[in-house]
XYZ file of C-alpha atoms in Angstrom:
238
model
C 6.581 -22.741 -0.216
C 8.301 -19.401 0.469
C 9.369 -19.203 -3.142
C 5.754 -19.696 -4.259
C 4.623 -16.884 -1.963
C 7.406 -14.514 -2.982
C 6.618 -14.959 -6.677
C 2.893 -14.432 -6.152
C 2.877 -10.946 -4.592
C 3.419 -7.557 -6.239
C 3.909 -4.350 -4.257
C 2.567 -1.246 -5.999
C 4.576 1.780 -4.851
C 2.582 4.949 -5.573
C 4.654 8.134 -5.895
C 4.039 11.841 -6.084
C 7.224 13.787 -5.267
C 8.782 13.593 -1.745
C 11.896 12.415 -3.593
C 14.034 11.708 -0.532
C 11.315 9.430 0.851
C 11.376 7.470 -2.412
C 15.144 7.011 -2.209
C 14.841 5.946 1.433
C 12.107 3.424 0.531
C 14.279 1.924 -2.183
C 17.360 1.839 0.067
C 15.363 -0.030 2.719
C 13.995 -2.490 0.135
C 17.499 -3.021 -1.202
C 18.941 -3.512 2.294
C 16.418 -6.188 3.291
C 16.510 -7.785 -0.189
C 12.744 -7.393 -0.586
C 11.763 -10.652 -2.313
C 8.600 -9.438 -4.092
C 8.239 -7.637 -7.392
C 7.705 -3.875 -7.065
C 5.766 -1.831 -9.622
C 6.494 1.901 -9.212
C 3.836 4.387 -10.381
C 5.428 7.835 -10.503
C 3.088 10.791 -10.933
C 5.573 13.309 -9.507
C 7.284 16.303 -11.060
C 10.991 15.627 -10.420
C 12.806 13.947 -13.368
C 15.704 12.992 -11.057
C 13.655 10.072 -9.696
C 13.175 8.665 -13.185
C 16.868 9.007 -14.011
C 17.971 7.312 -10.794
C 15.507 4.429 -10.919
C 15.962 3.739 -14.620
C 19.759 3.716 -14.297
C 19.556 0.368 -12.489
C 22.769 1.063 -10.595
C 21.884 1.369 -6.903
C 19.098 -1.078 -6.109
C 20.319 -4.418 -7.384
C 18.509 -6.378 -4.662
C 15.065 -5.096 -5.708
C 13.086 -6.540 -8.610
C 11.251 -3.385 -9.710
C 9.559 -1.905 -12.752
C 9.460 1.876 -13.032
C 6.427 3.416 -14.753
C 6.378 7.145 -15.527
C 3.011 8.916 -15.558
C 1.899 12.470 -16.286
C 1.915 14.715 -13.232
C -0.932 14.015 -10.772
C -2.660 17.327 -11.369
C -6.102 16.101 -10.303
C -7.643 13.268 -8.297
C -8.822 11.800 -11.607
C -5.165 11.581 -12.703
C -4.362 9.751 -9.485
C -7.269 7.308 -9.795
C -6.439 6.632 -13.457
C -2.869 5.868 -12.453
C -4.034 3.362 -9.836
C -6.423 1.676 -12.259
C -3.699 1.306 -14.912
C -1.264 -0.363 -12.489
C -2.718 -3.794 -13.122
C -1.370 -3.827 -16.676
C 1.960 -4.531 -14.952
C 0.713 -7.037 -12.342
C 0.925 -10.757 -13.136
C 0.632 -12.098 -9.571
C -2.503 -13.259 -7.749
C -1.900 -10.913 -4.821
C -0.993 -7.244 -4.499
C -0.244 -4.696 -1.763
C -0.214 -0.899 -2.025
C 2.606 1.201 -0.578
C 3.404 4.876 -0.048
C 7.003 6.017 0.090
C 6.907 6.611 3.861
C 6.009 2.956 4.501
C 8.330 0.134 5.556
C 6.919 -3.318 4.894
C 7.898 -6.259 7.086
C 8.701 -9.242 4.843
C 7.471 -11.861 7.317
C 4.145 -10.064 7.730
C 3.603 -9.882 3.976
C 4.441 -13.559 3.546
C 2.073 -14.634 6.289
C -0.711 -12.495 4.797
C -0.285 -14.037 1.334
C -0.153 -17.507 2.869
C -3.409 -16.860 4.716
C -5.206 -15.740 1.545
C -3.882 -18.724 -0.388
C -5.437 -21.025 2.221
C -8.694 -19.084 2.707
C -10.405 -18.277 -0.599
C -13.404 -16.630 1.102
C -11.200 -13.763 2.360
C -10.606 -10.648 0.231
C -7.673 -9.162 2.160
C -5.267 -9.896 4.974
C -2.901 -7.702 6.953
C -1.416 -7.250 10.383
C -0.445 -4.548 12.821
C 0.921 -1.175 11.735
C 3.749 0.352 13.737
C 4.366 4.092 13.840
C 7.590 6.103 13.879
C 7.158 9.477 15.595
C 10.107 11.839 15.134
C 10.865 14.165 18.017
C 13.736 15.808 16.116
C 16.236 14.826 13.408
C 18.094 12.416 15.699
C 15.415 11.006 18.008
C 12.166 9.203 17.407
C 9.682 6.992 19.202
C 8.156 3.750 17.916
C 4.701 2.570 18.857
C 2.012 0.024 17.976
C -1.699 0.461 18.614
C -2.858 -1.235 21.810
C -6.202 -2.161 20.249
C -6.578 -5.763 19.119
C -6.741 -6.423 15.360
C -10.337 -6.799 14.146
C -11.596 -9.290 11.552
C -14.717 -8.734 9.469
C -16.044 -12.217 8.811
C -19.847 -11.982 8.671
C -21.477 -14.211 6.081
C -23.353 -11.506 4.144
C -21.750 -8.658 2.215
C -24.099 -6.019 3.633
C -23.323 -7.050 7.204
C -19.581 -6.844 6.510
C -19.971 -3.360 4.998
C -22.055 -2.196 7.971
C -19.482 -3.539 10.421
C -16.675 -1.839 8.467
C -18.423 1.523 8.832
C -19.302 0.930 12.482
C -15.685 0.176 13.447
C -13.416 1.302 10.645
C -9.951 -0.247 10.475
C -7.698 0.590 7.520
C -7.442 -2.283 5.022
C -6.098 -0.173 2.138
C -2.470 -1.299 2.556
C -3.221 -4.958 3.320
C -2.577 -7.769 0.851
C -5.505 -8.052 -1.583
C -6.446 -10.402 -4.368
C -5.298 -8.684 -7.559
C -8.508 -9.146 -9.540
C -10.615 -7.749 -6.711
C -8.445 -4.649 -6.256
C -8.261 -4.103 -10.013
C -12.054 -4.043 -10.179
C -12.208 -1.677 -7.194
C -9.848 0.829 -8.797
C -11.770 0.754 -12.064
C -14.929 1.617 -10.105
C -13.026 4.303 -8.177
C -11.857 5.874 -11.448
C -15.462 6.089 -12.639
C -16.745 7.457 -9.318
C -13.926 10.057 -9.104
C -14.491 11.096 -5.447
C -13.246 14.555 -4.493
C -11.801 13.507 -1.123
C -8.871 11.153 -0.522
C -10.259 9.772 2.742
C -13.488 8.883 0.938
C -11.485 7.137 -1.807
C -9.808 4.949 0.816
C -13.140 4.093 2.437
C -14.648 3.212 -0.954
C -11.786 0.800 -1.676
C -12.135 -0.727 1.799
C -15.919 -1.075 1.457
C -15.580 -2.789 -1.925
C -13.068 -5.202 -0.390
C -15.313 -6.213 2.500
C -18.284 -6.490 0.127
C -16.348 -8.989 -1.994
C -15.144 -11.154 0.910
C -14.094 -11.399 4.541
C -11.092 -9.414 5.786
C -8.437 -10.620 8.215
C -6.185 -8.703 10.613
C -3.506 -10.846 12.240
C -1.471 -10.121 15.347
C 1.933 -9.696 13.688
C 3.877 -6.626 12.620
C 3.071 -6.000 8.974
C 3.962 -2.397 8.216
C 5.832 0.478 9.851
C 4.944 4.017 8.835
C 6.438 7.422 9.529
C 3.698 9.540 11.070
C 3.114 13.174 10.131
C 5.478 12.928 7.188
C 6.386 16.222 5.478
C 4.373 16.584 2.286
C 1.782 14.021 3.369
C -1.357 14.372 1.256
C -3.427 12.787 4.035
C -2.193 15.367 6.561
C -2.890 18.300 4.240
C -6.326 16.917 3.337
C -7.214 16.466 7.011
C -6.176 20.041 7.838
C -8.405 21.425 5.076
C -11.519 19.381 5.877
């Protein structure tokens, strides 16, 4: 059963610079022997990443495919990159990752297993832990005290309304590949000028297509306030 799950999930790692974070992500994946295929979409400017990842020397425990893209000059470039990712996805399920994320293998497996057993659900995830650095040597780890929320109303419009009324990030949860592919094609055509809006669009399309599940297990750990974070810079300018 585990083998079936591991072969049926692809992680899409989306890159734009922050080179040291990319190396750290790959070192972590290599250390834990991440069992899922990884498709890397690199829209950054540093050719060193391409050289290192294509050399195939350091990350022998990771089954990954490196895909080089033109530099992400505009949001349209970014959305086009996301939409094209599914040319490289052959699995039924997919999860998005940034290079300051650390996935928990057990949480991913349980999320895929849930979707395999519940065809009326569009996505499944768990709790997100946060790493908060105080300085270079010390950090704190925390998990939200709020209980995970499911959106399981019968009608699509009710699920979308509930998602807006009490928004909980689904963007990095496990999705059905065909559903997310369709969402990114729509996103490319819409071409929103704000990254927070793009995330909400993807989430709204997910809940419109099916129910969403949030389980009470650790699924993802993220470094908060990462240097070079697009989300942080966008928030400060809006």
